[in-house]
Amino acid sequence: MIRFKIADQDWEFNEVHKLNYETFAEEIPQHGTNREKTLVDKFHEENNYIICLKKNLVAGMIAVRDKRPFSLDLKLDNLKEYIPGHSSICELRLLSIRKGERNRKVIQGLFQYLAQYCEQMKYDLAIISATTTQERLYKTLGFKPFGPLVGTNGARYQPMFLTPGSYFKFKNRTRVLKSTGESTNNNDKILLQPGPVKVKCEIEKAFNTEPISHRSAKFNKLLKDTEKSLCKLTNSSFAQIFMGSGTLANDHIAAQLSTIKGKGLILHNGEFGERLIDHAKRFNLEFDTLNENWGDPFNYKNIARKIKESSYSWLWFVQCETSTGILNDVESLEKICSSNDVLLCVDCISSLGIIDTDLSGVYLASGASGKALAAYPGLSFVIYNKNILPNTSIPRYLDLGYFIQSEGVPFTLSSNLLSAFNKSLQLLDVNKNRDFASGVGEIIRDRLEQMGIEILNDKPNSSPAVITFKICNNLNSIAVGEELEKQNVFLSYRSNYLSEKNLMQFALMGEYDYQDIEQALYKINQIISLNFL
């Protein structure tokens, strides 16, 4: 019986060194021989070895390393000129299978485990030096050759790279590897929706800590640390956190706007822009609207012209219009408002965590703990840059100035939700999230187009985290979504603004990997191909 794992025992490492010697000193004369018949790789301390165990024998191995310089950096002067753009790269080395164990089961098992490991680590590019005798094998797996041969006479290697897209194309053609996309645990839910999102283990652990009083010094420190993290994330001066959804944060903004004299302008090009209009109406705000069709970008020249022609006190818009995925430009609107003495308010609920956003020039901005900030739903917040005083004309729970006066805790706030949110902000890497979502989004778009599915949002003007698509006319989005949920794949489709237009969404927020995406796409294709709904 054989099994595959990451080497972590001393005896396993000793076996790795022996197999390394057999392959790269005796069989391939890349290194000199020695009496000990062991070869410790120069990058051993930084390698992760995926091994095939047959009882107490290492039958095969491959090493993964993500620290620069790579082995290929030392062999090619201009490595970056040969390889595609990426956010997280690894180098694969030392592929070796013991003589007598060189069969399909071992090689496929190693690469299946390798694929799962790379997906878990969110690598979006792998490079390798393939022996010239194995180049055909690597091409079959999806690797693409680049650059000149490297190495010495008797040990020549072809540099190659592998992207997720080329790997999945191969995986779809190969039954054995396709099966690795199937979950081994029927209870593993794949959450590809705006919320709830799948959270990291560290965030779950933080949530499960013992509750503490919101009046305690420990809680106050936790709150201040979380507020500081939000300010650092957004390059802003202040943040106030509330118990409630993002809708509550927008009500806070509407309440503050009700204290400002003059007319406002609300921009909308989707469902959530229309909701801002509803917020404004409920507070009897005086405002005009400027709209584009759903999914169409704003015309910033028209906006600037309208603001100059009228006398507006404030402007309010949504940065990421989740209904379509369209991404509206904070920087352009901040410049327009700044040059015309207009206060800028922004709904950032679906953008923070995936889009690097500078809010130093805004009056008020709303956000929430879920979605791309990847914690549990239940907390919302408002970002601001100037002190705001209490106002008794505003309901107590919507009086931002009252929260500020009370140092952020006038009312009960869950320490569990706050602890989880604080941990998520500590772990947050916006650039990595954006780059990973962009790479995954390319795969999703390509595959959906291959299925003949219409994608609603145009890529250059869209968030990398939201891909909205239209289900074929002969199918119903609700029925497709429910069928996917039976198979533990959860996309966004139940909201009225989606179901009315027969739309569904991938939301790339929280924890997900390439295997989750592959599984979801595979099952969507199954449902559409069978056309039984």
Short mmCIF file of C-alpha atoms in Angstrom, two decimals:
data_model
loop_
_atom_site.label_atom_id
_atom_site.label_comp_id
_atom_site.label_asym_id
_atom_site.label_seq_id
_atom_site.Cartn_x
_atom_site.Cartn_y
_atom_site.Cartn_z
CA MET A 1 0.00 0.00 0.00
CA ILE A 2 1.32 3.47 -0.87
CA ARG A 3 0.46 6.88 0.54
CA PHE A 4 1.46 10.46 -0.15
CA LYS A 5 2.39 13.15 2.35
CA ILE A 6 4.72 16.04 3.19
CA ALA A 7 7.94 14.68 4.70
CA ASP A 8 8.24 15.67 8.36
CA GLN A 9 10.11 12.80 10.07
CA ASP A 10 13.89 12.47 10.41
CA TRP A 11 13.89 9.01 8.84
CA GLU A 12 11.86 10.32 5.91
CA PHE A 13 14.42 13.07 5.30
CA ASN A 14 17.22 10.49 5.45
CA GLU A 15 15.39 8.46 2.80
CA VAL A 16 14.96 11.62 0.72
CA HIS A 17 18.73 12.27 0.84
CA LYS A 18 19.43 8.67 -0.25
CA LEU A 19 16.98 8.85 -3.15
CA ASN A 20 18.40 12.23 -4.13
CA TYR A 21 21.86 10.64 -4.31
CA GLU A 22 20.68 7.62 -6.30
CA THR A 23 19.00 9.83 -8.89
CA PHE A 24 21.19 12.91 -9.18
CA ALA A 25 24.64 11.49 -8.42
CA GLU A 26 24.50 7.91 -9.69
CA GLU A 27 21.79 7.85 -12.39
CA ILE A 28 22.12 11.45 -13.63
CA PRO A 29 25.72 12.64 -13.16
CA GLN A 30 24.77 16.06 -11.83
CA HIS A 31 26.69 15.69 -8.54
CA GLY A 32 29.77 13.77 -7.47
CA THR A 33 29.60 10.43 -5.66
CA ASN A 34 30.50 9.86 -2.01
CA ARG A 35 30.96 6.98 0.43
CA GLU A 36 27.86 7.85 2.46
CA LYS A 37 25.67 7.59 -0.66
CA THR A 38 23.55 10.51 0.50
CA LEU A 39 23.00 13.90 -1.11
CA VAL A 40 21.57 16.76 0.96
CA ASP A 41 20.12 19.41 -1.32
CA LYS A 42 21.59 22.90 -0.90
CA PHE A 43 18.06 24.26 -0.34
CA HIS A 44 17.07 21.44 2.02
CA GLU A 45 16.09 23.70 4.95
CA GLU A 46 13.67 25.64 2.72
CA ASN A 47 12.25 22.68 0.76
CA ASN A 48 8.92 21.01 1.34
CA TYR A 49 9.16 17.43 0.10
CA ILE A 50 6.08 15.67 -1.22
CA ILE A 51 6.85 11.98 -0.91
CA CYS A 52 5.34 8.65 -1.86
CA LEU A 53 5.72 6.13 0.95
CA LYS A 54 5.65 2.39 0.42
CA LYS A 55 5.85 1.02 3.97
CA ASN A 56 9.16 2.50 5.24
CA LEU A 57 10.52 3.24 1.79
CA VAL A 58 10.37 6.59 0.00
CA ALA A 59 9.37 5.43 -3.47
CA GLY A 60 9.19 8.90 -5.01
CA MET A 61 9.50 12.57 -4.21
CA ILE A 62 9.32 16.13 -5.50
CA ALA A 63 10.49 19.27 -3.68
CA VAL A 64 8.60 22.58 -3.54
CA ARG A 65 10.27 25.86 -2.57
CA ASP A 66 9.05 29.48 -2.73
CA LYS A 67 12.12 31.41 -1.51
CA ARG A 68 14.22 33.44 -3.97
CA PRO A 69 16.72 33.08 -5.48
CA PHE A 70 15.51 29.91 -7.14
CA SER A 71 17.79 27.33 -8.67
CA LEU A 72 16.73 28.69 -12.07
CA ASP A 73 17.63 32.24 -10.96
CA LEU A 74 21.20 30.98 -10.70
CA LYS A 75 21.09 29.36 -14.14
CA LEU A 76 19.31 32.10 -16.12
CA ASP A 77 20.30 35.76 -15.80
CA ASN A 78 16.91 37.09 -16.90
CA LEU A 79 14.38 34.59 -15.55
CA LYS A 80 11.61 37.18 -15.11
CA GLU A 81 11.69 37.98 -18.84
CA TYR A 82 10.70 34.41 -19.69
CA ILE A 83 7.83 33.79 -17.29
CA PRO A 84 4.28 35.25 -17.14
CA GLY A 85 3.12 37.72 -14.49
CA HIS A 86 2.26 36.22 -11.12
CA SER A 87 1.60 37.03 -7.48
CA SER A 88 2.96 33.88 -5.84
CA ILE A 89 5.55 31.59 -7.45
CA CYS A 90 7.21 28.34 -6.45
CA GLU A 91 9.96 26.19 -7.92
CA LEU A 92 9.58 22.42 -8.27
CA ARG A 93 12.77 20.35 -8.08
CA LEU A 94 14.21 16.93 -7.43
CA LEU A 95 11.45 14.87 -9.03
CA SER A 96 12.67 11.36 -8.45
CA ILE A 97 11.07 7.93 -8.48
CA ARG A 98 13.01 4.94 -7.25
CA LYS A 99 13.90 2.29 -9.81
CA GLY A 100 11.35 -0.50 -9.67
CA GLU A 101 8.62 1.95 -8.54
CA ARG A 102 8.33 3.94 -11.78
CA ASN A 103 4.70 3.46 -12.63
CA ARG A 104 1.69 5.63 -13.39
CA LYS A 105 0.24 5.26 -9.89
CA VAL A 106 3.28 6.84 -8.23
CA ILE A 107 3.78 9.70 -10.71
CA GLN A 108 0.09 10.60 -10.79
CA GLY A 109 -0.16 10.40 -7.02
CA LEU A 110 2.78 12.75 -6.56
CA PHE A 111 1.34 15.30 -8.97
CA GLN A 112 -2.16 15.02 -7.50
CA TYR A 113 -0.77 15.75 -4.04
CA LEU A 114 1.44 18.48 -5.50
CA ALA A 115 -1.59 20.13 -7.15
CA GLN A 116 -3.53 20.13 -3.88
CA TYR A 117 -0.54 21.59 -2.02
CA CYS A 118 -0.01 24.36 -4.59
CA GLU A 119 -3.72 25.21 -4.53
CA GLN A 120 -3.64 25.37 -0.74
CA MET A 121 -0.60 27.69 -0.83
CA LYS A 122 -2.27 29.79 -3.58
CA TYR A 123 0.70 29.64 -5.93
CA ASP A 124 -0.27 30.95 -9.36
CA LEU A 125 2.96 29.97 -11.14
CA ALA A 126 5.31 27.00 -10.83
CA ILE A 127 8.66 26.65 -12.57
CA ILE A 128 10.77 23.55 -13.02
CA SER A 129 13.98 22.33 -14.68
CA ALA A 130 12.81 19.24 -16.56
CA THR A 131 15.31 16.62 -17.66
CA THR A 132 15.25 16.51 -21.44
CA THR A 133 14.14 12.88 -21.28
CA GLN A 134 11.04 13.89 -19.25
CA GLU A 135 10.07 16.99 -21.24
CA ARG A 136 7.21 15.18 -22.95
CA LEU A 137 5.76 14.12 -19.59
CA TYR A 138 5.79 17.69 -18.30
CA LYS A 139 4.15 19.01 -21.48
CA THR A 140 1.39 16.45 -20.97
CA LEU A 141 0.86 17.84 -17.46
CA GLY A 142 0.47 21.37 -18.87
CA PHE A 143 4.02 22.71 -18.43
CA LYS A 144 5.32 25.06 -21.14
CA PRO A 145 9.03 25.26 -22.06
CA PHE A 146 10.89 28.57 -21.96
CA GLY A 147 14.45 29.76 -22.44
CA PRO A 148 17.56 27.79 -23.38
CA LEU A 149 18.62 24.44 -21.97
CA VAL A 150 20.56 24.64 -18.70
CA GLY A 151 22.87 22.26 -16.88
CA THR A 152 25.96 20.36 -17.97
CA ASN A 153 26.73 17.63 -20.46
CA GLY A 154 25.02 14.48 -19.28
CA ALA A 155 22.58 16.48 -17.14
CA ARG A 156 20.70 18.87 -19.45
CA TYR A 157 17.44 20.47 -18.33
CA GLN A 158 14.64 22.38 -20.07
CA PRO A 159 13.19 25.25 -17.98
CA MET A 160 9.37 25.06 -17.96
CA PHE A 161 6.48 26.82 -16.23
CA LEU A 162 2.94 25.85 -15.25
CA THR A 163 -0.03 28.18 -14.70
CA PRO A 164 -3.37 27.20 -13.11
CA GLY A 165 -5.11 27.72 -16.45
CA SER A 166 -2.92 25.29 -18.37
CA TYR A 167 -3.07 22.77 -15.54
CA PHE A 168 -6.88 22.82 -15.43
CA LYS A 169 -7.10 22.39 -19.21
CA PHE A 170 -5.06 19.22 -18.83
CA LYS A 171 -7.05 18.17 -15.77
CA ASN A 172 -10.34 18.41 -17.67
CA ARG A 173 -9.00 16.07 -20.34
CA THR A 174 -7.72 13.51 -17.85
CA ARG A 175 -10.15 11.39 -15.84
CA VAL A 176 -7.72 10.42 -13.11
CA LEU A 177 -6.75 13.98 -12.30
CA LYS A 178 -10.26 15.29 -12.87
CA SER A 179 -11.38 13.15 -9.96
CA THR A 180 -9.09 15.13 -7.66
CA GLY A 181 -11.44 18.06 -8.14
CA GLU A 182 -14.15 16.09 -6.36
CA SER A 183 -14.38 16.70 -2.65
CA THR A 184 -13.40 13.78 -0.45
CA ASN A 185 -15.69 15.07 2.27
CA ASN A 186 -19.34 15.51 1.41
CA ASN A 187 -19.60 18.08 4.19
CA ASP A 188 -16.98 20.42 2.64
CA LYS A 189 -18.92 23.46 1.50
CA ILE A 190 -17.50 25.62 -1.25
CA LEU A 191 -18.57 29.19 -0.48
CA LEU A 192 -18.25 31.45 -3.53
CA GLN A 193 -20.80 34.04 -2.49
CA PRO A 194 -20.53 37.55 -0.97
CA GLY A 195 -21.50 36.17 2.41
CA PRO A 196 -21.13 34.30 4.50
CA VAL A 197 -17.60 33.56 3.35
CA LYS A 198 -15.33 30.75 4.44
CA VAL A 199 -13.00 32.06 7.16
CA LYS A 200 -9.45 31.08 8.06
CA CYS A 201 -8.90 28.74 11.01
CA GLU A 202 -7.22 31.55 12.96
CA ILE A 203 -10.33 33.73 12.58
CA GLU A 204 -12.60 30.91 13.70
CA LYS A 205 -10.35 30.36 16.72
CA ALA A 206 -10.47 34.07 17.60
CA PHE A 207 -14.27 34.02 17.40
CA ASN A 208 -14.47 31.06 19.78
CA THR A 209 -12.59 32.80 22.59
CA GLU A 210 -14.39 33.45 25.88
CA PRO A 211 -16.64 36.55 25.64
CA ILE A 212 -15.51 39.64 27.53
CA SER A 213 -17.45 42.72 28.66
CA HIS A 214 -17.57 45.64 26.25
CA ARG A 215 -16.85 47.85 29.28
CA SER A 216 -13.55 46.14 30.13
CA ALA A 217 -10.06 47.52 29.50
CA LYS A 218 -9.21 44.41 27.49
CA PHE A 219 -12.16 45.04 25.19
CA ASN A 220 -11.25 48.70 24.79
CA LYS A 221 -7.73 47.75 23.67
CA LEU A 222 -9.15 45.22 21.20
CA LEU A 223 -11.51 47.86 19.80
CA LYS A 224 -8.78 50.49 19.45
CA ASP A 225 -6.44 47.99 17.77
CA THR A 226 -9.18 47.06 15.28
CA GLU A 227 -9.95 50.72 14.54
CA LYS A 228 -6.24 51.40 13.97
CA SER A 229 -6.06 48.47 11.55
CA LEU A 230 -9.02 49.88 9.59
CA CYS A 231 -7.41 53.31 9.43
CA LYS A 232 -4.12 51.81 8.25
CA LEU A 233 -5.95 49.75 5.63
CA THR A 234 -7.76 52.80 4.22
CA ASN A 235 -5.17 55.54 4.93
CA SER A 236 -7.84 57.37 6.92
CA SER A 237 -7.94 59.17 10.26
CA PHE A 238 -10.77 57.52 12.20
CA ALA A 239 -13.09 54.50 12.26
CA GLN A 240 -16.20 53.65 14.29
CA ILE A 241 -17.49 50.08 14.55
CA PHE A 242 -21.13 49.07 15.10
CA MET A 243 -23.16 45.91 15.68
CA GLY A 244 -25.06 45.44 12.43
CA SER A 245 -24.73 44.90 8.69
CA GLY A 246 -23.34 47.26 6.08
CA THR A 247 -26.84 48.67 5.66
CA LEU A 248 -26.54 50.11 9.17
CA ALA A 249 -23.28 51.86 8.24
CA ASN A 250 -25.02 53.44 5.25
CA ASP A 251 -27.85 54.58 7.52
CA HIS A 252 -25.17 56.28 9.65
CA ILE A 253 -23.95 58.11 6.55
CA ALA A 254 -27.50 59.14 5.58
CA ALA A 255 -28.09 60.36 9.13
CA GLN A 256 -24.99 62.57 8.98
CA LEU A 257 -25.93 63.92 5.56
CA SER A 258 -29.30 64.96 7.01
CA THR A 259 -27.43 67.52 9.15
CA ILE A 260 -25.72 69.15 6.16
CA LYS A 261 -27.35 72.05 4.35
CA GLY A 262 -27.71 71.90 0.60
CA LYS A 263 -28.49 69.34 -2.06
CA GLY A 264 -26.58 66.14 -2.76
CA LEU A 265 -25.91 63.97 -5.81
CA ILE A 266 -26.23 60.17 -5.77
CA LEU A 267 -24.65 58.13 -8.56
CA HIS A 268 -25.95 54.69 -9.39
CA ASN A 269 -25.29 51.97 -11.97
CA GLY A 270 -26.74 48.97 -10.18
CA GLU A 271 -28.81 47.63 -7.30
CA PHE A 272 -26.69 49.02 -4.47
CA GLY A 273 -26.59 52.51 -5.92
CA GLU A 274 -30.38 52.34 -6.00
CA ARG A 275 -30.31 51.33 -2.34
CA LEU A 276 -28.36 54.50 -1.51
CA ILE A 277 -31.25 56.41 -3.06
CA ASP A 278 -33.62 54.53 -0.75
CA HIS A 279 -31.45 55.42 2.28
CA ALA A 280 -31.56 59.08 1.25
CA LYS A 281 -35.34 59.10 0.76
CA ARG A 282 -35.93 57.61 4.21
CA PHE A 283 -33.98 60.50 5.75
CA ASN A 284 -35.78 63.07 3.57
CA LEU A 285 -32.51 64.21 2.01
CA GLU A 286 -32.61 66.67 -0.87
CA PHE A 287 -30.69 65.19 -3.78
CA ASP A 288 -30.43 64.59 -7.51
CA THR A 289 -29.43 61.34 -9.17
CA LEU A 290 -27.17 60.51 -12.08
CA ASN A 291 -27.49 57.00 -13.39
CA GLU A 292 -25.95 54.64 -15.92
CA ASN A 293 -27.38 51.33 -17.08
CA TRP A 294 -26.62 48.34 -14.87
CA GLY A 295 -23.04 47.25 -15.43
CA ASP A 296 -22.00 50.39 -17.36
CA PRO A 297 -19.18 52.57 -15.98
CA PHE A 298 -19.77 56.15 -14.91
CA ASN A 299 -18.94 58.97 -17.31
CA TYR A 300 -16.69 61.07 -15.08
CA LYS A 301 -16.66 64.03 -17.48
CA ASN A 302 -20.46 64.18 -17.28
CA ILE A 303 -20.29 63.98 -13.49
CA ALA A 304 -17.76 66.82 -13.32
CA ARG A 305 -19.89 68.91 -15.68
CA LYS A 306 -23.07 68.32 -13.63
CA ILE A 307 -21.33 69.24 -10.38
CA LYS A 308 -19.98 72.48 -11.88
CA GLU A 309 -23.40 73.39 -13.29
CA SER A 310 -25.16 72.78 -9.95
CA SER A 311 -24.45 73.60 -6.34
CA TYR A 312 -24.04 70.29 -4.50
CA SER A 313 -22.95 69.84 -0.90
CA TRP A 314 -22.21 66.12 -1.09
CA LEU A 315 -21.88 63.16 -3.48
CA TRP A 316 -22.58 59.52 -2.58
CA PHE A 317 -21.79 56.40 -4.60
CA VAL A 318 -20.88 52.71 -4.40
CA GLN A 319 -17.27 51.72 -5.11
CA CYS A 320 -17.94 48.08 -6.02
CA GLU A 321 -21.46 47.62 -7.39
CA THR A 322 -21.93 44.04 -6.25
CA SER A 323 -25.00 43.46 -8.41
CA THR A 324 -22.88 43.52 -11.57
CA GLY A 325 -19.27 43.60 -10.36
CA ILE A 326 -18.67 47.04 -11.90
CA LEU A 327 -15.89 48.93 -10.10
CA ASN A 328 -16.37 52.69 -9.77
CA ASP A 329 -13.34 54.94 -9.38
CA VAL A 330 -12.87 56.55 -5.95
CA GLU A 331 -9.80 58.52 -7.01
CA SER A 332 -11.49 60.21 -9.98
CA LEU A 333 -14.54 61.19 -7.93
CA GLU A 334 -12.37 62.38 -5.04
CA LYS A 335 -10.55 64.78 -7.39
CA ILE A 336 -13.83 66.06 -8.84
CA CYS A 337 -15.35 66.61 -5.39
CA SER A 338 -12.22 68.15 -3.91
CA SER A 339 -11.95 70.73 -6.69
CA ASN A 340 -15.63 71.70 -6.24
CA ASP A 341 -15.87 71.73 -2.41
CA VAL A 342 -18.20 68.72 -2.37
CA LEU A 343 -18.14 66.17 0.47
CA LEU A 344 -17.55 62.64 -0.86
CA CYS A 345 -19.28 59.59 0.66
CA VAL A 346 -18.50 56.04 -0.46
CA ASP A 347 -20.04 52.61 0.05
CA CYS A 348 -16.95 50.36 0.25
CA ILE A 349 -18.72 47.30 1.63
CA SER A 350 -17.77 44.94 -1.21
CA SER A 351 -14.43 46.49 -2.15
CA LEU A 352 -12.34 46.75 1.02
CA GLY A 353 -10.07 43.73 1.32
CA ILE A 354 -9.84 43.13 -2.42
CA ILE A 355 -9.18 46.67 -3.75
CA ASP A 356 -6.42 48.85 -2.29
CA THR A 357 -8.41 52.00 -1.51
CA ASP A 358 -7.16 55.35 -0.20
CA LEU A 359 -9.99 57.00 1.75
CA SER A 360 -7.96 59.93 3.10
CA GLY A 361 -9.94 62.38 0.96
CA VAL A 362 -13.48 61.21 1.70
CA TYR A 363 -15.97 62.58 4.19
CA LEU A 364 -17.58 59.24 5.13
CA ALA A 365 -17.19 55.66 3.91
CA SER A 366 -19.02 52.49 4.93
CA GLY A 367 -17.76 48.94 5.29
CA ALA A 368 -18.57 45.60 6.92
CA SER A 369 -16.70 42.76 8.58
CA GLY A 370 -17.68 40.07 6.07
CA LYS A 371 -17.21 39.87 2.31
CA ALA A 372 -13.61 40.54 1.20
CA LEU A 373 -12.51 41.45 4.73
CA ALA A 374 -13.18 37.77 5.32
CA ALA A 375 -14.51 37.68 8.89
CA TYR A 376 -17.98 36.81 10.14
CA PRO A 377 -20.89 39.12 9.24
CA GLY A 378 -22.39 41.17 12.04
CA LEU A 379 -20.13 44.22 12.36
CA SER A 380 -20.12 47.33 10.21
CA PHE A 381 -18.10 50.52 10.38
CA VAL A 382 -17.79 54.07 9.11
CA ILE A 383 -14.48 55.62 8.08
CA TYR A 384 -14.11 59.41 8.53
CA ASN A 385 -11.35 62.02 8.54
CA LYS A 386 -12.72 64.93 10.59
CA ASN A 387 -14.23 64.97 14.06
CA ILE A 388 -18.03 64.75 14.15
CA LEU A 389 -20.08 66.09 17.04
CA PRO A 390 -23.17 64.44 18.59
CA ASN A 391 -26.54 65.57 17.23
CA THR A 392 -29.73 64.92 19.18
CA SER A 393 -31.86 65.21 16.03
CA ILE A 394 -30.42 61.84 14.95
CA PRO A 395 -31.62 58.55 16.53
CA ARG A 396 -29.14 57.46 19.21
CA TYR A 397 -27.89 54.35 17.44
CA LEU A 398 -27.30 56.30 14.21
CA ASP A 399 -25.56 59.26 15.83
CA LEU A 400 -21.93 58.87 14.79
CA GLY A 401 -20.93 61.81 16.99
CA TYR A 402 -22.43 60.07 20.02
CA PHE A 403 -20.32 56.96 19.30
CA ILE A 404 -17.22 59.16 19.05
CA GLN A 405 -18.06 60.95 22.31
CA SER A 406 -18.53 57.54 24.00
CA GLU A 407 -15.12 56.35 22.72
CA GLY A 408 -16.75 53.80 20.45
CA VAL A 409 -18.78 51.78 22.95
CA PRO A 410 -22.03 53.51 23.87
CA PHE A 411 -23.87 50.20 23.45
CA THR A 412 -23.17 46.46 23.54
CA LEU A 413 -20.65 45.16 21.03
CA SER A 414 -19.81 41.46 20.66
CA SER A 415 -16.24 40.73 21.72
CA ASN A 416 -16.35 37.47 19.76
CA LEU A 417 -17.21 39.18 16.48
CA LEU A 418 -14.70 41.93 17.21
CA SER A 419 -11.93 39.45 18.03
CA ALA A 420 -12.55 37.58 14.78
CA PHE A 421 -12.64 40.83 12.80
CA ASN A 422 -9.41 42.02 14.40
CA LYS A 423 -7.70 38.76 13.48
CA SER A 424 -8.94 38.96 9.88
CA LEU A 425 -7.45 42.46 9.54
CA GLN A 426 -4.13 41.20 10.93
CA LEU A 427 -4.04 38.43 8.33
CA LEU A 428 -5.29 40.56 5.45
CA ASP A 429 -3.09 40.96 2.35
CA VAL A 430 -5.06 43.10 -0.11
CA ASN A 431 -2.58 42.86 -2.98
CA LYS A 432 -2.34 39.09 -2.69
CA ASN A 433 -6.15 38.80 -2.54
CA ARG A 434 -6.54 41.01 -5.62
CA ASP A 435 -3.87 39.21 -7.65
CA PHE A 436 -5.16 35.77 -6.71
CA ALA A 437 -8.75 36.74 -7.53
CA SER A 438 -7.61 38.20 -10.86
CA GLY A 439 -5.87 34.97 -11.83
CA VAL A 440 -8.79 32.82 -10.73
CA GLY A 441 -11.20 35.20 -12.47
CA GLU A 442 -9.38 34.64 -15.78
CA ILE A 443 -9.98 30.91 -15.43
CA ILE A 444 -13.65 31.39 -14.54
CA ARG A 445 -14.29 33.77 -17.43
CA ASP A 446 -12.55 31.51 -19.95
CA ARG A 447 -14.43 28.44 -18.80
CA LEU A 448 -17.83 30.15 -18.67
CA GLU A 449 -17.31 31.50 -22.19
CA GLN A 450 -16.40 27.98 -23.36
CA MET A 451 -19.74 26.84 -21.95
CA GLY A 452 -21.50 29.55 -23.98
CA ILE A 453 -22.43 31.56 -20.89
CA GLU A 454 -22.73 35.35 -21.14
CA ILE A 455 -20.64 37.32 -18.63
CA LEU A 456 -22.26 40.57 -17.58
CA ASN A 457 -19.41 42.76 -16.38
CA ASP A 458 -16.61 43.87 -18.68
CA LYS A 459 -13.26 42.91 -17.17
CA PRO A 460 -11.37 46.28 -17.38
CA ASN A 461 -14.08 48.04 -15.33
CA SER A 462 -14.95 45.24 -12.94
CA SER A 463 -13.89 44.03 -9.52
CA PRO A 464 -11.69 40.93 -9.68
CA ALA A 465 -13.82 39.49 -6.88
CA VAL A 466 -17.25 39.56 -8.55
CA ILE A 467 -18.13 37.76 -11.78
CA THR A 468 -21.79 38.02 -12.77
CA PHE A 469 -23.10 35.74 -15.50
CA LYS A 470 -26.43 35.06 -17.18
CA ILE A 471 -27.87 31.55 -17.20
CA CYS A 472 -29.08 30.27 -20.59
CA ASN A 473 -32.71 31.14 -21.36
CA ASN A 474 -33.84 27.51 -21.23
CA LEU A 475 -32.56 27.20 -17.63
CA ASN A 476 -33.54 28.95 -14.42
CA SER A 477 -30.85 30.50 -12.20
CA ILE A 478 -32.69 29.52 -9.00
CA ALA A 479 -32.92 25.90 -10.13
CA VAL A 480 -29.23 25.85 -11.15
CA GLY A 481 -28.20 27.41 -7.83
CA GLU A 482 -30.26 24.95 -5.80
CA GLU A 483 -28.83 22.01 -7.73
CA LEU A 484 -25.31 23.30 -7.04
CA GLU A 485 -26.10 23.63 -3.34
CA LYS A 486 -27.14 19.97 -3.26
CA GLN A 487 -23.55 19.32 -4.33
CA ASN A 488 -22.15 21.71 -1.68
CA VAL A 489 -21.29 24.53 -4.09
CA PHE A 490 -22.73 27.89 -2.99
CA LEU A 491 -22.85 30.75 -5.48
CA SER A 492 -24.82 33.99 -5.22
CA TYR A 493 -28.21 33.79 -6.96
CA ARG A 494 -31.09 34.19 -4.48
CA SER A 495 -31.22 38.00 -4.29
CA ASN A 496 -34.17 39.42 -6.21
CA TYR A 497 -31.94 41.68 -8.29
CA LEU A 498 -30.17 38.55 -9.59
CA SER A 499 -33.05 36.09 -9.92
CA GLU A 500 -35.26 38.62 -11.74
CA LYS A 501 -32.63 38.82 -14.49
CA ASN A 502 -31.70 35.09 -14.38
CA LEU A 503 -28.22 36.00 -13.11
CA MET A 504 -25.71 34.20 -10.89
CA GLN A 505 -22.40 35.29 -9.38
CA PHE A 506 -19.02 34.00 -8.37
CA ALA A 507 -17.85 36.08 -5.39
CA LEU A 508 -14.14 35.51 -4.76
CA MET A 509 -14.05 36.51 -1.12
CA GLY A 510 -12.88 34.74 2.01
CA GLU A 511 -11.04 31.42 1.83
CA TYR A 512 -11.12 29.50 -1.47
CA ASP A 513 -8.59 27.79 -3.70
CA TYR A 514 -8.17 26.59 -7.27
CA GLN A 515 -9.67 23.23 -6.40
CA ASP A 516 -12.87 24.93 -5.18
CA ILE A 517 -13.12 26.88 -8.44
CA GLU A 518 -12.46 23.79 -10.55
CA GLN A 519 -15.10 21.83 -8.69
CA ALA A 520 -17.69 24.61 -9.07
CA LEU A 521 -17.01 25.04 -12.80
CA TYR A 522 -17.07 21.30 -13.38
CA LYS A 523 -20.50 21.02 -11.73
CA ILE A 524 -21.92 24.06 -13.53
CA ASN A 525 -20.86 22.49 -16.82
CA GLN A 526 -22.44 19.19 -15.78
CA ILE A 527 -25.77 20.85 -15.00
CA ILE A 528 -25.83 22.91 -18.19
CA SER A 529 -24.72 20.00 -20.37
CA LEU A 530 -27.34 17.66 -18.94
CA ASN A 531 -29.94 20.44 -19.26
CA PHE A 532 -32.32 18.62 -16.92
CA LEU A 533 -33.57 21.50 -14.80
#
